[in-house]
């Protein structure tokens, strides 16, 4: 997933993934670690979330992400 995240950020492409039982479509912006956990700061533009407030900034813990893929749409 590391190389896909870096590619999506570099190419400014939207990504899709599953996180906390929701499909999320987002712009990936900042990739790093906090307290030893790999995280990604995203601007979620579509999909689901517990709060339902979209678009919005989110920080996701990458160990909980599945089905990560790069979309063709850019931002």
JSON list of C-alpha atoms in Angstrom, two decimals:
[
{"chain": "A", "resi": 1, "resn": "UNK", "atom": "CA", "xyz": [0.00, 0.00, 0.00]},
{"chain": "A", "resi": 2, "resn": "UNK", "atom": "CA", "xyz": [2.98, 2.32, 0.64]},
{"chain": "A", "resi": 3, "resn": "UNK", "atom": "CA", "xyz": [3.81, 2.76, -3.04]},
{"chain": "A", "resi": 4, "resn": "UNK", "atom": "CA", "xyz": [0.15, 3.27, -3.99]},
{"chain": "A", "resi": 5, "resn": "UNK", "atom": "CA", "xyz": [-0.26, 6.01, -1.39]},
{"chain": "A", "resi": 6, "resn": "UNK", "atom": "CA", "xyz": [2.88, 7.79, -2.56]},
{"chain": "A", "resi": 7, "resn": "UNK", "atom": "CA", "xyz": [1.77, 7.52, -6.18]},
{"chain": "A", "resi": 8, "resn": "UNK", "atom": "CA", "xyz": [-1.72, 8.90, -5.43]},
{"chain": "A", "resi": 9, "resn": "UNK", "atom": "CA", "xyz": [-0.29, 11.87, -3.54]},
{"chain": "A", "resi": 10, "resn": "UNK", "atom": "CA", "xyz": [2.28, 12.63, -6.25]},
{"chain": "A", "resi": 11, "resn": "UNK", "atom": "CA", "xyz": [-0.22, 12.32, -9.09]},
{"chain": "A", "resi": 12, "resn": "UNK", "atom": "CA", "xyz": [-3.03, 14.05, -7.13]},
{"chain": "A", "resi": 13, "resn": "UNK", "atom": "CA", "xyz": [-5.47, 11.21, -7.74]},
{"chain": "A", "resi": 14, "resn": "UNK", "atom": "CA", "xyz": [-8.48, 10.30, -5.67]},
{"chain": "A", "resi": 15, "resn": "UNK", "atom": "CA", "xyz": [-8.36, 7.05, -3.73]},
{"chain": "A", "resi": 16, "resn": "UNK", "atom": "CA", "xyz": [-11.02, 4.62, -2.61]},
{"chain": "A", "resi": 17, "resn": "UNK", "atom": "CA", "xyz": [-10.82, 2.42, 0.47]},
{"chain": "A", "resi": 18, "resn": "UNK", "atom": "CA", "xyz": [-12.79, 0.72, 3.21]},
{"chain": "A", "resi": 19, "resn": "UNK", "atom": "CA", "xyz": [-12.39, 2.22, 6.68]},
{"chain": "A", "resi": 20, "resn": "UNK", "atom": "CA", "xyz": [-14.59, 1.71, 9.76]},
{"chain": "A", "resi": 21, "resn": "UNK", "atom": "CA", "xyz": [-17.26, -0.13, 7.74]},
{"chain": "A", "resi": 22, "resn": "UNK", "atom": "CA", "xyz": [-17.57, 2.65, 5.14]},
{"chain": "A", "resi": 23, "resn": "UNK", "atom": "CA", "xyz": [-16.36, 3.08, 1.59]},
{"chain": "A", "resi": 24, "resn": "UNK", "atom": "CA", "xyz": [-14.54, 6.39, 1.37]},
{"chain": "A", "resi": 25, "resn": "UNK", "atom": "CA", "xyz": [-13.50, 8.39, -1.69]},
{"chain": "A", "resi": 26, "resn": "UNK", "atom": "CA", "xyz": [-10.86, 10.95, -0.82]},
{"chain": "A", "resi": 27, "resn": "UNK", "atom": "CA", "xyz": [-7.94, 13.15, -1.76]},
{"chain": "A", "resi": 28, "resn": "UNK", "atom": "CA", "xyz": [-4.79, 11.85, -0.03]},
{"chain": "A", "resi": 29, "resn": "UNK", "atom": "CA", "xyz": [-2.63, 14.68, 1.34]},
{"chain": "A", "resi": 30, "resn": "UNK", "atom": "CA", "xyz": [-0.25, 13.77, 4.17]},
{"chain": "A", "resi": 31, "resn": "UNK", "atom": "CA", "xyz": [1.29, 10.36, 4.79]},
{"chain": "A", "resi": 32, "resn": "UNK", "atom": "CA", "xyz": [3.23, 9.62, 7.96]},
{"chain": "A", "resi": 33, "resn": "UNK", "atom": "CA", "xyz": [3.31, 8.12, 11.43]},
{"chain": "A", "resi": 34, "resn": "UNK", "atom": "CA", "xyz": [1.85, 9.20, 14.73]},
{"chain": "A", "resi": 35, "resn": "UNK", "atom": "CA", "xyz": [2.74, 7.28, 17.86]},
{"chain": "A", "resi": 36, "resn": "UNK", "atom": "CA", "xyz": [4.22, 4.56, 15.63]},
{"chain": "A", "resi": 37, "resn": "UNK", "atom": "CA", "xyz": [1.02, 4.06, 13.61]},
{"chain": "A", "resi": 38, "resn": "UNK", "atom": "CA", "xyz": [1.02, 4.71, 9.86]},
{"chain": "A", "resi": 39, "resn": "UNK", "atom": "CA", "xyz": [-1.63, 7.31, 9.06]},
{"chain": "A", "resi": 40, "resn": "UNK", "atom": "CA", "xyz": [-2.99, 9.20, 6.10]},
{"chain": "A", "resi": 41, "resn": "UNK", "atom": "CA", "xyz": [-4.61, 12.62, 6.20]},
{"chain": "A", "resi": 42, "resn": "UNK", "atom": "CA", "xyz": [-7.36, 12.72, 3.60]},
{"chain": "A", "resi": 43, "resn": "UNK", "atom": "CA", "xyz": [-10.00, 15.12, 2.40]},
{"chain": "A", "resi": 44, "resn": "UNK", "atom": "CA", "xyz": [-13.02, 12.86, 2.03]},
{"chain": "A", "resi": 45, "resn": "UNK", "atom": "CA", "xyz": [-15.28, 13.98, -0.82]},
{"chain": "A", "resi": 46, "resn": "UNK", "atom": "CA", "xyz": [-17.69, 11.04, -1.19]},
{"chain": "A", "resi": 47, "resn": "UNK", "atom": "CA", "xyz": [-18.73, 7.83, 0.47]},
{"chain": "A", "resi": 48, "resn": "UNK", "atom": "CA", "xyz": [-19.87, 7.15, 3.98]},
{"chain": "A", "resi": 49, "resn": "UNK", "atom": "CA", "xyz": [-18.82, 8.19, 7.47]},
{"chain": "A", "resi": 50, "resn": "UNK", "atom": "CA", "xyz": [-20.19, 8.04, 10.97]},
{"chain": "A", "resi": 51, "resn": "UNK", "atom": "CA", "xyz": [-20.62, 11.80, 11.17]},
{"chain": "A", "resi": 52, "resn": "UNK", "atom": "CA", "xyz": [-22.15, 12.06, 7.69]},
{"chain": "A", "resi": 53, "resn": "UNK", "atom": "CA", "xyz": [-20.55, 15.48, 7.21]},
{"chain": "A", "resi": 54, "resn": "UNK", "atom": "CA", "xyz": [-18.94, 15.63, 3.77]},
{"chain": "A", "resi": 55, "resn": "UNK", "atom": "CA", "xyz": [-16.70, 16.87, 2.40]},
{"chain": "A", "resi": 56, "resn": "UNK", "atom": "CA", "xyz": [-14.41, 16.90, 5.42]},
{"chain": "A", "resi": 57, "resn": "UNK", "atom": "CA", "xyz": [-10.85, 16.26, 6.60]},
{"chain": "A", "resi": 58, "resn": "UNK", "atom": "CA", "xyz": [-10.14, 12.85, 8.16]},
{"chain": "A", "resi": 59, "resn": "UNK", "atom": "CA", "xyz": [-7.12, 11.09, 9.58]},
{"chain": "A", "resi": 60, "resn": "UNK", "atom": "CA", "xyz": [-7.16, 7.33, 9.01]},
{"chain": "A", "resi": 61, "resn": "UNK", "atom": "CA", "xyz": [-5.05, 4.65, 10.66]},
{"chain": "A", "resi": 62, "resn": "UNK", "atom": "CA", "xyz": [-3.69, 2.62, 7.77]},
{"chain": "A", "resi": 63, "resn": "UNK", "atom": "CA", "xyz": [-3.67, -0.75, 9.59]},
{"chain": "A", "resi": 64, "resn": "UNK", "atom": "CA", "xyz": [-7.50, -0.47, 9.59]},
{"chain": "A", "resi": 65, "resn": "UNK", "atom": "CA", "xyz": [-7.76, 0.37, 5.87]},
{"chain": "A", "resi": 66, "resn": "UNK", "atom": "CA", "xyz": [-8.60, -2.29, 3.28]},
{"chain": "A", "resi": 67, "resn": "UNK", "atom": "CA", "xyz": [-9.31, -2.33, -0.44]},
{"chain": "A", "resi": 68, "resn": "UNK", "atom": "CA", "xyz": [-7.11, 0.70, -1.10]},
{"chain": "A", "resi": 69, "resn": "UNK", "atom": "CA", "xyz": [-7.03, 1.68, -4.77]},
{"chain": "A", "resi": 70, "resn": "UNK", "atom": "CA", "xyz": [-6.18, 4.69, -6.89]},
{"chain": "A", "resi": 71, "resn": "UNK", "atom": "CA", "xyz": [-8.94, 6.14, -9.04]},
{"chain": "A", "resi": 72, "resn": "UNK", "atom": "CA", "xyz": [-8.47, 7.91, -12.37]},
{"chain": "A", "resi": 73, "resn": "UNK", "atom": "CA", "xyz": [-10.09, 11.14, -11.12]},
{"chain": "A", "resi": 74, "resn": "UNK", "atom": "CA", "xyz": [-7.68, 13.92, -10.11]},
{"chain": "A", "resi": 75, "resn": "UNK", "atom": "CA", "xyz": [-8.00, 16.84, -7.70]}
]
